[in-house]
Structures are given as structure tokens and as C-alpha cells.
CSV table of C-alpha atoms in Angstrom, one decimal:
chain,number,residue,atom,x,y,z
A,1,MET,CA,-18.9,-6.6,-13.4
A,2,ARG,CA,-17.5,-9.7,-11.7
A,3,VAL,CA,-14.2,-9.3,-9.9
A,4,MET,CA,-11.7,-11.9,-8.7
A,5,VAL,CA,-9.4,-11.3,-5.7
A,6,VAL,CA,-6.3,-13.5,-5.4
A,7,GLY,CA,-5.1,-14.2,-1.9
A,8,SER,CA,-6.1,-15.3,1.6
A,9,GLY,CA,-5.0,-12.8,4.1
A,10,GLY,CA,-6.2,-9.6,5.9
A,11,ARG,CA,-5.2,-7.5,3.0
A,12,GLU,CA,-7.3,-9.5,0.6
A,13,HIS,CA,-10.3,-9.5,2.9
A,14,CYS,CA,-10.1,-5.7,3.0
A,15,LEU,CA,-9.6,-5.5,-0.8
A,16,ALA,CA,-12.7,-7.7,-1.4
A,17,TRP,CA,-14.7,-5.8,1.2
A,18,LYS,CA,-13.8,-2.5,-0.4
A,19,ILE,CA,-14.5,-3.4,-4.0
A,20,ALA,CA,-17.7,-5.3,-3.2
A,21,GLN,CA,-19.2,-1.9,-2.1
A,22,SER,CA,-19.2,-0.7,-5.7
A,23,PRO,CA,-22.7,-0.7,-7.2
A,24,GLU,CA,-21.2,-1.9,-10.5
A,25,VAL,CA,-19.8,-5.1,-8.9
A,26,GLU,CA,-22.1,-8.0,-9.3
A,27,GLU,CA,-20.1,-10.7,-7.6
A,28,VAL,CA,-16.7,-11.1,-6.0
A,29,PHE,CA,-14.7,-14.4,-6.2
A,30,CYS,CA,-11.9,-14.9,-3.6
A,31,VAL,CA,-9.1,-17.3,-4.6
A,32,PRO,CA,-8.7,-19.1,-2.2
A,33,GLY,CA,-10.0,-16.6,0.3
A,34,ASN,CA,-10.4,-17.3,4.1
A,35,GLY,CA,-13.1,-17.7,6.6
A,36,GLY,CA,-14.1,-14.1,6.8
A,37,MET,CA,-14.1,-13.5,3.1
A,38,ARG,CA,-17.1,-15.7,2.7
A,39,SER,CA,-19.2,-12.7,3.9
A,40,VAL,CA,-18.2,-10.6,0.9
A,41,GLY,CA,-17.7,-13.1,-1.9
A,42,THR,CA,-17.5,-16.7,-3.0
A,43,CYS,CA,-14.3,-18.5,-2.0
A,44,VAL,CA,-12.9,-20.8,-4.6
A,45,SER,CA,-9.9,-23.1,-4.4
A,46,LEU,CA,-7.8,-23.0,-7.6
A,47,SER,CA,-4.3,-24.3,-7.7
A,48,SER,CA,-2.7,-22.9,-10.8
A,49,PHE,CA,-2.7,-19.8,-13.0
A,50,ARG,CA,-4.2,-21.9,-15.8
A,51,GLU,CA,-7.1,-22.9,-13.6
A,52,MET,CA,-7.6,-19.3,-12.6
A,53,LEU,CA,-7.7,-18.2,-16.2
A,54,ASP,CA,-10.2,-20.9,-17.1
A,55,PHE,CA,-12.4,-19.8,-14.2
A,56,VAL,CA,-12.2,-16.2,-15.3
A,57,ARG,CA,-13.4,-17.2,-18.8
A,58,GLU,CA,-16.1,-19.4,-17.4
A,59,LYS,CA,-17.5,-16.8,-15.0
A,60,ASP,CA,-16.9,-13.9,-17.3
A,61,ILE,CA,-14.8,-12.1,-14.7
A,62,GLY,CA,-13.9,-8.5,-15.9
A,63,LEU,CA,-11.1,-7.7,-13.4
A,64,VAL,CA,-8.5,-9.6,-11.4
A,65,LEU,CA,-6.9,-8.0,-8.3
A,66,VAL,CA,-3.8,-9.7,-6.9
A,67,GLY,CA,-3.0,-9.3,-3.2
A,68,PRO,CA,0.3,-11.3,-2.4
A,69,GLU,CA,3.7,-10.9,-3.9
A,70,ALA,CA,4.3,-14.6,-4.7
A,71,PRO,CA,1.9,-14.9,-7.7
A,72,LEU,CA,3.2,-11.6,-9.1
A,73,ALA,CA,6.8,-12.9,-8.9
A,74,SER,CA,5.7,-16.1,-10.5
A,75,GLY,CA,4.2,-14.4,-13.5
A,76,ILE,CA,0.4,-14.4,-13.0
A,77,VAL,CA,0.2,-11.1,-14.8
A,78,ASP,CA,2.2,-12.4,-17.8
A,79,THR,CA,-0.3,-15.4,-18.0
A,80,PHE,CA,-3.4,-13.2,-17.9
A,81,LEU,CA,-2.0,-10.5,-20.3
A,82,ALA,CA,-1.3,-13.2,-22.9
A,83,GLU,CA,-5.0,-13.8,-22.9
A,84,ARG,CA,-5.9,-10.1,-22.8
A,85,ARG,CA,-7.5,-10.3,-19.4
A,86,ALA,CA,-7.7,-7.3,-17.1
A,87,ILE,CA,-5.4,-7.8,-14.1
A,88,ILE,CA,-3.8,-5.3,-11.7
A,89,GLY,CA,0.0,-5.8,-11.0
A,90,PRO,CA,3.4,-5.8,-12.6
A,91,ASP,CA,4.7,-8.5,-14.9
A,92,ARG,CA,7.4,-11.0,-13.7
A,93,ARG,CA,10.2,-8.5,-14.6
A,94,GLY,CA,8.5,-5.6,-12.9
A,95,ALA,CA,7.9,-7.8,-9.8
A,96,LEU,CA,11.7,-8.2,-9.5
A,97,LEU,CA,11.6,-4.9,-7.6
A,98,GLU,CA,10.3,-6.9,-4.7
A,99,ALA,CA,11.3,-10.5,-5.6
A,100,SER,CA,15.0,-9.7,-5.8
A,101,LYS,CA,16.5,-7.3,-3.3
A,102,VAL,CA,19.7,-7.3,-5.4
A,103,PHE,CA,17.8,-6.2,-8.5
A,104,ALA,CA,16.0,-3.5,-6.5
A,105,LYS,CA,19.2,-2.1,-4.9
A,106,GLU,CA,21.1,-2.1,-8.2
A,107,PHE,CA,18.0,-0.4,-9.8
A,108,MET,CA,18.0,2.3,-7.1
A,109,LYS,CA,21.8,2.8,-7.6
A,110,ARG,CA,21.4,3.2,-11.4
A,111,TYR,CA,18.7,5.8,-11.0
A,112,ARG,CA,20.2,7.6,-8.0
A,113,ILE,CA,17.2,6.8,-5.7
A,114,PRO,CA,18.3,7.4,-2.1
A,115,THR,CA,19.0,4.1,-0.4
A,116,ALA,CA,21.6,2.7,2.1
A,117,PRO,CA,25.0,1.7,0.7
A,118,PHE,CA,25.1,-2.1,0.3
A,119,SER,CA,27.1,-5.2,-0.7
A,120,VAL,CA,25.9,-8.5,-2.1
A,121,PHE,CA,27.2,-11.9,-1.1
A,122,ASP,CA,26.5,-15.4,-2.4
A,123,ASP,CA,29.1,-17.2,-0.2
A,124,PRO,CA,28.6,-17.3,3.6
A,125,GLY,CA,32.4,-17.4,4.2
A,126,GLU,CA,33.0,-14.2,2.2
A,127,ALA,CA,30.0,-12.5,3.9
A,128,LEU,CA,31.4,-13.3,7.4
A,129,GLU,CA,34.9,-12.1,6.4
A,130,ALA,CA,33.5,-8.8,5.3
A,131,LEU,CA,31.3,-8.5,8.4
A,132,LYS,CA,34.3,-9.3,10.6
A,133,ARG,CA,36.3,-6.4,9.0
A,134,ARG,CA,33.4,-4.0,9.3
A,135,GLN,CA,33.9,-1.1,11.7
A,136,ASN,CA,30.4,0.4,11.9
A,137,TYR,CA,27.5,-1.5,13.5
A,138,PRO,CA,24.5,-2.0,13.6
A,139,VAL,CA,24.2,-3.4,10.1
A,140,VAL,CA,21.2,-4.8,8.2
A,141,VAL,CA,21.3,-8.3,6.7
A,142,LYS,CA,18.6,-9.3,4.2
A,143,ALA,CA,17.6,-12.4,2.3
A,144,GLU,CA,17.8,-11.6,-1.4
A,145,GLY,CA,14.4,-13.2,-2.2
A,146,LEU,CA,10.9,-13.3,-0.9
A,147,ALA,CA,10.5,-14.2,2.8
A,148,SER,CA,7.1,-12.8,3.8
A,149,GLY,CA,8.6,-9.8,5.4
A,150,LYS,CA,10.6,-11.9,7.8
A,151,GLY,CA,14.0,-12.1,6.1
A,152,VAL,CA,15.5,-9.0,7.5
A,153,TYR,CA,18.0,-8.9,10.5
A,154,ILE,CA,19.3,-5.8,12.3
A,155,ALA,CA,22.6,-7.0,13.7
A,156,GLN,CA,24.0,-4.9,16.6
A,157,ASP,CA,27.4,-6.6,16.4
A,158,PHE,CA,29.4,-9.2,14.6
A,159,GLU,CA,28.0,-12.0,16.7
A,160,GLU,CA,24.4,-11.1,15.7
A,161,ALA,CA,25.5,-10.7,12.0
A,162,THR,CA,27.0,-14.2,12.1
A,163,PHE,CA,23.7,-15.5,13.4
A,164,ALA,CA,21.8,-13.9,10.5
A,165,VAL,CA,24.2,-15.2,7.9
A,166,ARG,CA,24.0,-18.7,9.2
A,167,GLU,CA,20.2,-18.7,9.4
A,168,LEU,CA,19.9,-17.4,5.9
A,169,MET,CA,22.7,-19.0,4.0
A,170,VAL,CA,23.7,-22.1,5.9
A,171,GLU,CA,20.5,-23.3,7.6
A,172,LYS,CA,18.4,-21.9,4.8
A,173,LYS,CA,15.6,-20.8,7.0
A,174,PHE,CA,13.9,-19.1,4.0
A,175,GLY,CA,15.0,-21.7,1.5
A,176,THR,CA,16.5,-20.4,-1.8
A,177,SER,CA,15.6,-16.8,-0.8
A,178,GLY,CA,18.7,-16.7,1.4
A,179,GLU,CA,21.2,-18.1,-1.1
A,180,ARG,CA,22.2,-14.6,-1.7
A,181,ILE,CA,22.2,-11.8,0.9
A,182,VAL,CA,22.3,-8.1,0.9
A,183,VAL,CA,24.3,-6.4,3.7
A,184,GLU,CA,23.6,-2.7,4.0
A,185,ASP,CA,24.3,0.2,6.3
A,186,PHE,CA,21.8,0.9,9.1
A,187,LEU,CA,19.8,4.1,8.6
A,188,GLU,CA,18.6,6.2,11.5
A,189,GLY,CA,15.2,7.8,11.5
A,190,GLU,CA,11.5,6.8,11.6
A,191,GLU,CA,10.0,4.2,9.3
A,192,ALA,CA,6.9,4.9,7.2
A,193,THR,CA,5.0,3.5,4.2
A,194,VAL,CA,3.9,5.4,1.1
A,195,MET,CA,2.0,3.3,-1.4
A,196,VAL,CA,1.6,4.6,-5.0
A,197,LEU,CA,-0.8,3.5,-7.7
A,198,PHE,CA,1.2,3.5,-11.0
A,199,ASP,CA,-0.1,2.9,-14.5
A,200,GLY,CA,3.2,3.1,-16.3
A,201,ALA,CA,2.8,6.8,-17.1
A,202,SER,CA,0.9,8.5,-14.2
A,203,TYR,CA,0.7,7.8,-10.5
A,204,LEU,CA,-1.5,8.5,-7.5
A,205,PHE,CA,-0.4,8.6,-3.9
A,206,LEU,CA,-2.4,6.6,-1.4
A,207,PRO,CA,-2.7,7.8,2.2
A,208,SER,CA,0.5,7.3,4.3
A,209,SER,CA,0.8,4.7,7.0
A,210,GLN,CA,3.2,3.1,9.4
A,211,ASP,CA,3.6,-0.7,10.1
A,212,HIS,CA,5.0,-2.4,13.2
A,213,LYS,CA,7.2,-5.3,12.0
A,214,LYS,CA,8.7,-6.6,15.3
A,215,VAL,CA,6.7,-9.2,17.2
A,216,GLY,CA,7.4,-7.7,20.6
A,217,GLU,CA,6.3,-4.5,22.3
A,218,GLY,CA,8.9,-1.7,22.1
A,219,ASP,CA,9.9,-3.1,18.7
A,220,ILE,CA,11.9,-6.1,20.0
A,221,GLY,CA,12.1,-9.7,18.8
A,222,PRO,CA,12.1,-11.2,15.3
A,223,ASN,CA,10.4,-9.6,12.2
A,224,THR,CA,6.9,-10.6,11.3
A,225,GLY,CA,4.6,-9.9,8.4
A,226,GLY,CA,3.3,-6.9,10.5
A,227,MET,CA,1.7,-6.7,14.0
A,228,GLY,CA,-0.4,-3.5,13.4
A,229,ALA,CA,-0.5,-0.2,11.5
A,230,TYR,CA,-2.0,3.2,11.5
A,231,SER,CA,-2.8,5.9,9.0
A,232,PRO,CA,-1.9,8.7,8.4
A,233,ALA,CA,1.7,8.6,9.5
A,234,PRO,CA,2.5,12.0,11.0
A,235,VAL,CA,6.1,11.8,9.9
A,236,VAL,CA,5.0,11.9,6.2
A,237,ASP,CA,4.1,15.6,5.9
A,238,GLU,CA,3.8,17.6,2.7
A,239,ASP,CA,7.5,18.4,2.7
A,240,VAL,CA,8.4,14.7,2.9
A,241,LEU,CA,5.9,13.8,0.1
A,242,ARG,CA,7.4,16.4,-2.2
A,243,ARG,CA,10.8,14.9,-1.6
A,244,VAL,CA,9.4,11.4,-2.2
A,245,GLU,CA,8.0,12.6,-5.5
A,246,LYS,CA,11.1,14.4,-6.6
A,247,ASP,CA,13.8,12.0,-5.4
A,248,ILE,CA,12.1,8.6,-5.7
A,249,ILE,CA,9.0,8.6,-7.9
A,250,PHE,CA,10.5,10.7,-10.8
A,251,PRO,CA,13.7,8.7,-11.2
A,252,LEU,CA,11.7,5.5,-10.7
A,253,LEU,CA,9.4,6.4,-13.6
A,254,GLU,CA,12.5,7.0,-15.7
A,255,GLY,CA,13.9,3.6,-14.8
A,256,VAL,CA,10.7,1.8,-15.5
A,257,GLU,CA,10.5,3.4,-18.9
A,258,ARG,CA,14.2,2.9,-19.8
A,259,GLU,CA,14.2,-0.8,-18.8
A,260,ASN,CA,10.8,-1.4,-20.4
A,261,LEU,CA,9.1,-2.8,-17.3
A,262,TYR,CA,5.4,-3.5,-17.5
A,263,TYR,CA,3.8,-1.9,-14.4
A,264,ARG,CA,0.1,-1.3,-13.8
A,265,GLY,CA,-0.3,-1.8,-10.1
A,266,VAL,CA,0.8,-0.7,-6.7
A,267,LEU,CA,4.3,0.4,-5.8
A,268,TYR,CA,5.0,0.2,-2.0
A,269,LEU,CA,7.7,2.3,-0.7
A,270,GLY,CA,9.1,1.2,2.6
A,271,LEU,CA,10.9,4.4,3.8
A,272,MET,CA,13.2,5.6,6.5
A,273,ILE,CA,12.6,9.3,7.2
A,274,SER,CA,15.7,10.9,8.6
A,275,LYS,CA,15.8,13.8,11.1
A,276,ASP,CA,16.3,16.3,8.2
A,277,LYS,CA,13.2,14.8,6.5
A,278,THR,CA,15.2,13.0,3.8
A,279,PRO,CA,13.2,9.9,2.6
A,280,TRP,CA,15.5,6.8,2.1
A,281,VAL,CA,14.1,3.7,0.5
A,282,LEU,CA,14.4,0.6,2.7
A,283,GLU,CA,12.5,-1.6,0.2
A,284,PHE,CA,10.2,-1.8,-2.7
A,285,ASN,CA,7.1,-4.0,-2.7
A,286,VAL,CA,5.0,-4.5,-5.8
A,287,ARG,CA,1.6,-4.8,-4.2
A,288,LEU,CA,-0.5,-3.4,-1.4
A,289,GLY,CA,1.1,-3.7,2.1
A,290,ASP,CA,-0.3,-6.0,4.8
A,291,PRO,CA,-1.4,-4.7,7.4
A,292,GLU,CA,-1.2,-1.2,5.9
A,293,THR,CA,-4.0,-1.8,3.4
A,294,GLN,CA,-6.4,-2.4,6.3
A,295,VAL,CA,-5.9,1.1,7.6
A,296,VAL,CA,-5.5,2.8,4.2
A,297,LEU,CA,-8.4,1.5,1.9
A,298,PRO,CA,-11.2,2.2,4.4
A,299,ARG,CA,-10.1,5.8,4.6
A,300,ILE,CA,-10.6,6.2,0.8
A,301,ARG,CA,-14.1,7.3,-0.1
A,302,ASN,CA,-13.8,6.5,-3.9
A,303,ASP,CA,-15.4,3.6,-5.6
A,304,TRP,CA,-12.5,1.1,-5.7
A,305,LEU,CA,-13.7,-0.4,-8.9
A,306,GLU,CA,-13.5,3.0,-10.6
A,307,VAL,CA,-10.0,3.5,-9.3
A,308,SER,CA,-8.9,0.0,-10.4
A,309,LEU,CA,-10.3,0.4,-13.9
A,310,ALA,CA,-8.5,3.8,-14.3
A,311,LEU,CA,-5.3,2.0,-13.2
A,312,TRP,CA,-5.8,-0.8,-15.7
A,313,GLU,CA,-6.8,1.6,-18.6
A,314,GLY,CA,-3.9,4.0,-18.0
A,315,LYS,CA,-6.2,6.8,-16.9
A,316,LEU,CA,-5.0,7.5,-13.3
A,317,HIS,CA,-4.4,11.1,-14.3
A,318,THR,CA,-8.2,11.5,-14.5
A,319,MET,CA,-8.7,10.3,-10.8
A,320,ARG,CA,-8.7,12.3,-7.6
A,321,LEU,CA,-8.8,10.4,-4.3
A,322,GLU,CA,-11.2,11.5,-1.6
A,323,VAL,CA,-9.7,10.6,1.8
A,324,THR,CA,-11.5,10.9,5.1
A,325,PRO,CA,-9.6,13.1,7.6
A,326,GLU,CA,-10.2,10.5,10.3
A,327,ALA,CA,-7.3,8.4,11.5
A,328,MET,CA,-7.4,4.6,11.5
A,329,LEU,CA,-5.4,2.1,13.6
A,330,SER,CA,-5.2,-1.7,13.3
A,331,VAL,CA,-4.1,-4.3,15.8
A,332,VAL,CA,-3.1,-7.8,14.6
A,333,LEU,CA,-4.3,-10.7,16.8
A,334,ALA,CA,-1.8,-13.5,16.3
A,335,SER,CA,-1.5,-17.1,17.4
A,336,ARG,CA,0.8,-17.8,20.3
A,337,GLY,CA,4.3,-18.6,18.9
A,338,TYR,CA,4.0,-16.6,15.7
A,339,PRO,CA,6.3,-15.9,13.7
A,340,GLY,CA,7.6,-19.3,14.8
A,341,HIS,CA,5.6,-22.5,15.3
A,342,PHE,CA,2.0,-21.9,16.2
A,343,GLU,CA,-1.2,-23.9,16.7
A,344,ARG,CA,-4.3,-23.9,14.6
A,345,GLY,CA,-7.9,-24.8,15.3
A,346,LYS,CA,-8.7,-22.5,18.2
A,347,ARG,CA,-12.3,-21.3,18.4
A,348,ILE,CA,-12.7,-17.5,18.1
A,349,GLU,CA,-15.2,-15.8,20.4
A,350,GLY,CA,-16.7,-12.3,20.1
A,351,LEU,CA,-16.8,-11.7,16.3
A,352,GLU,CA,-20.6,-11.3,16.2
A,353,ALA,CA,-20.3,-7.8,17.7
A,354,PHE,CA,-18.6,-6.5,14.6
A,355,PRO,CA,-20.8,-6.8,11.4
A,356,ASN,CA,-18.3,-5.0,9.1
A,357,ARG,CA,-20.8,-2.6,7.6
A,358,PRO,CA,-19.4,0.3,5.5
A,359,GLY,CA,-19.4,3.3,7.9
A,360,ASP,CA,-18.8,1.3,11.1
A,361,THR,CA,-16.2,2.7,13.4
A,362,VAL,CA,-14.7,-0.7,14.0
A,363,LEU,CA,-13.9,-3.2,11.2
A,364,LEU,CA,-12.5,-6.8,11.4
A,365,PHE,CA,-10.5,-8.2,8.6
A,366,HIS,CA,-9.7,-11.9,8.8
A,367,ALA,CA,-6.2,-13.1,8.0
A,368,GLY,CA,-5.8,-16.6,9.2
A,369,THR,CA,-9.4,-18.0,10.0
A,370,VAL,CA,-11.6,-20.8,8.8
A,371,TRP,CA,-15.3,-21.3,9.1
A,372,GLN,CA,-16.3,-24.7,10.4
A,373,GLY,CA,-20.1,-24.6,10.4
A,374,ASP,CA,-20.5,-23.6,14.1
A,375,GLY,CA,-18.1,-20.7,14.1
A,376,TYR,CA,-14.7,-19.3,13.2
A,377,TYR,CA,-11.4,-21.0,14.1
A,378,THR,CA,-7.8,-19.9,13.9
A,379,ASP,CA,-5.9,-21.1,10.8
A,380,GLY,CA,-2.8,-19.0,10.6
A,381,GLY,CA,-0.1,-17.1,12.5
A,382,ARG,CA,-1.8,-13.7,12.0
A,383,VAL,CA,-5.4,-14.4,12.7
A,384,LEU,CA,-7.4,-11.1,12.7
A,385,ASN,CA,-6.9,-7.3,12.0
A,386,VAL,CA,-9.0,-5.2,14.5
A,387,CYS,CA,-9.3,-1.8,12.9
A,388,ALA,CA,-10.9,1.4,14.2
A,389,PHE,CA,-11.5,4.9,13.0
A,390,GLY,CA,-11.1,7.9,15.3
A,391,LYS,CA,-11.2,11.7,14.9
A,392,ASP,CA,-7.5,11.4,15.7
A,393,LEU,CA,-5.0,8.7,16.3
A,394,GLU,CA,-5.6,8.7,20.1
A,395,GLU,CA,-9.3,8.0,19.6
A,396,ALA,CA,-8.6,5.3,17.0
A,397,TYR,CA,-6.1,3.7,19.4
A,398,SER,CA,-8.7,3.6,22.2
A,399,ARG,CA,-11.5,2.2,20.0
A,400,ALA,CA,-9.2,-0.5,18.5
A,401,TYR,CA,-8.0,-1.8,21.9
A,402,GLU,CA,-11.5,-1.7,23.4
A,403,ALA,CA,-12.7,-3.9,20.5
A,404,VAL,CA,-9.7,-6.2,21.0
A,405,SER,CA,-10.8,-6.7,24.6
A,406,ARG,CA,-14.1,-8.2,23.3
A,407,ILE,CA,-12.4,-10.9,21.2
A,408,HIS,CA,-10.8,-14.1,22.5
A,409,PHE,CA,-9.2,-17.3,21.3
A,410,GLU,CA,-6.8,-19.6,23.1
A,411,GLY,CA,-3.2,-18.4,22.8
A,412,MET,CA,-4.2,-15.0,21.4
A,413,TYR,CA,-1.3,-12.6,21.3
A,414,TYR,CA,-1.1,-9.0,20.3
A,415,ARG,CA,1.1,-5.9,20.8
A,416,ARG,CA,-0.3,-3.3,23.1
A,417,ASP,CA,1.7,-0.4,21.7
A,418,ILE,CA,0.6,0.0,18.1
A,419,GLY,CA,0.8,3.7,17.3
A,420,PHE,CA,2.3,4.5,20.7
A,421,ARG,CA,5.4,6.2,19.4
A,422,ALA,CA,3.3,8.6,17.3
A,423,LEU,CA,1.0,9.3,20.2
A,424,LYS,CA,4.0,9.9,22.5
A,425,ASN,CA,5.5,12.3,19.9
A,426,ARG,CA,2.2,14.1,19.6
A,427,GLY,CA,1.9,14.5,23.3
A,428,SER,CA,5.4,15.9,23.6
A,429,ARG,CA,4.8,18.7,21.1
């Protein structure tokens, strides 16, 4: 079978790398792909869903995997389903669970899914008046639409909340995504990610993980698309998973059925786990997380084509995931200035030491790179994901940072504390 992977980041490189290992996969096409994805597939530049559909027909592609949220929100699944082509993901209405935070919050409220109390504003003056009257801070201010994981502000006081409202609604930092905002109570606890494969009737938990959103060490500075991750997340134990299933998955299934949402894809649960182990939903995403995918998929031993076809055919109930007990940790190497202005075109040194073979203890997934004939060069804010296995998180941490020390490009920036909180908690027990 030929497979097409839509996207150009580290998540898509990992997805293409994983599915290319299936003996049943003849060829992988990456649309548009990146510098690193040329090693696992053929990169093709296609600008519209119609061009992608024509290409799928021409190449007799049997399955399409969509990485990013934007094509899903724009209706790529609707386009392909109309032509009866196999594609993984929700349709445009199902994608509203991520594309519209207002839709997601109201959906959770309707089906009694635990989430923070919230208010919605479409006028900056009204938002500021409400925030001025507010007694309890910190507060969370979110852009209503898609903002690549960066449209969330944790405001410690009214002054910081004012800054968030102005950036989103007045200066329109994220364009139309900030025309409406959600203001919600701040939740205490530890964040974690649980991703679920969902075929409309049955579901399958993927290994847990934890992302690091803030650009600075110690979780300071602006939000990014993610500066690193590890799996499994110790905070997500069996008790927490049972609560996620009972309090989140079951009512969500009810909501999807009642509201007739088409959903054959990945549901990403961004969770806050409180001290009493209550899982609260911070956000839904309708696709694999980035960089969580890069530490989750390599831990899964199953043939990813078999899993994907079971998802497409509504047969997830027949699957059982085999997961390695090893931990995995990923460090994102970013361009100086990210998530703000950054330079491109810096030559990357040291990549030849990491061939990315299945079974290697260190894997590199490219996010923002380009091949220019004589080597790889930076071409994005997040450039590389350096991922390492270990018998435990401590060993994975050591291997990942040792590998990082062997890679260099001008202006390279990374956090040195990925997984540090989990390691500290482990050491205190």
C-alpha cells in the first residue's frame, strides 16, 4: 500500500518514519514534508485539497494520515470522504473541538466533562471590565481559534490580563483567532497529555506523555508549540486513567453520538491532574500532539499501518497495543528568537551520527529543516527533536542531552530541564 502523510513538522516526520516500517507499505509520500522526511519518503509540494486528491488518485494511495490541525479544521477529511478515500481524522464539524475553544468548552459543559469555569467575550472593553471586577487571580486567557499552541496566557494579575486581551483582540497577534476569547479559572496541579484513538464507537489509549510549553527553563516566558516531552508521564497512573475513561471519554462518546460528529482519528486530551487525582480538561486537540508524538509512537511496537487501518475501518476493538516499558524523552532544538522572530538558513552539524534506524536508542525527527545539496539547514522556529530511549526517565534524559551536545547550528537554543520535574519528584520519593 502507498501512504500519504500531510504536514511538515517533527510529528509528521515521526509518523512517516513509523508507518514506513510496515512491510505492507510500498511507498510514503510526504506533503509537503521537510528536509529530514526525504529519508523515509518522497516529498511533494501540493497547495490544495483538490491537488492532493488528484495526486492520491494518480498514485493509487490507499491511506492518508493528517498531522496538523489546520487542514482538519479546513475540511480536508470532508473533501476526501466525498470521494470515498481512506483518511484519518475528524470532519470539519468534529474538528471544532480544537478549532473553536468556545465550541469545545460549551461541549464539555453540555456533557458534564470536568473543565475550568469560563466566560466568552467578543468585545475587548467588556472583557477588560469583567477582568477588572475579578477577585481571583491568576486567570487564563485564550484565543478562541487556532494559534499553533501559542494563544494561551496565564495572567497573574489584571495588568497581565490586560496585556493578553490587547495582544489577542486589539493588536490581533493571531489574526481572526483572537476575535473572541475565553477567560477561565486557573487550575492547580500537574499537566499531562493522554491521546486516544477513536473510531466513532471504540477507542484505544496511547501511552501518556507530558509536554513543556513555555520557552524558558523553569516554565517561564511565552508559550510555544512545545519545547520537549517525555513518556510515560508518572502522574498518569491507573487510577487517573480510570477517571479519564469514566469522566471524560464516556461522556465525550455520548456527545459525539448525540451531535452526529464524524470522528475517526486521534483525540488529544490536554489535562490538569489535581492533587486528589481528578483529571480536568484544559483543551481538546483533534490530532496527534507535537512534540508528544515523537516520544509516544516509537514506544509502540505495533505495525502502525495495521493500527491505522483498524481505526479507519471501525475495528479498534480488535487491536491491542504493545508498548515498550522503556521511557523516552525528547528535547526540541529551536532557532534563537523562537517563538518570536528567528533566522533561517543556518547549517546544521552533527546529524550524521544519528541514522534513525528502528531500534536505535537515539532518534532525530526533523521539524524545521531543509536539504540544500551539501547538508541540512534550519528552516523554522523548532528545528529538530532529539529523542532518546532509556530503561527509565533518568537514563533517557542523560542520553538525549548527550546527543544534543553533538549537534550544533548558529543560534541553537533548547531547554535544559525537560523532564526535570518528574525526575525531581522521583528522587524525593
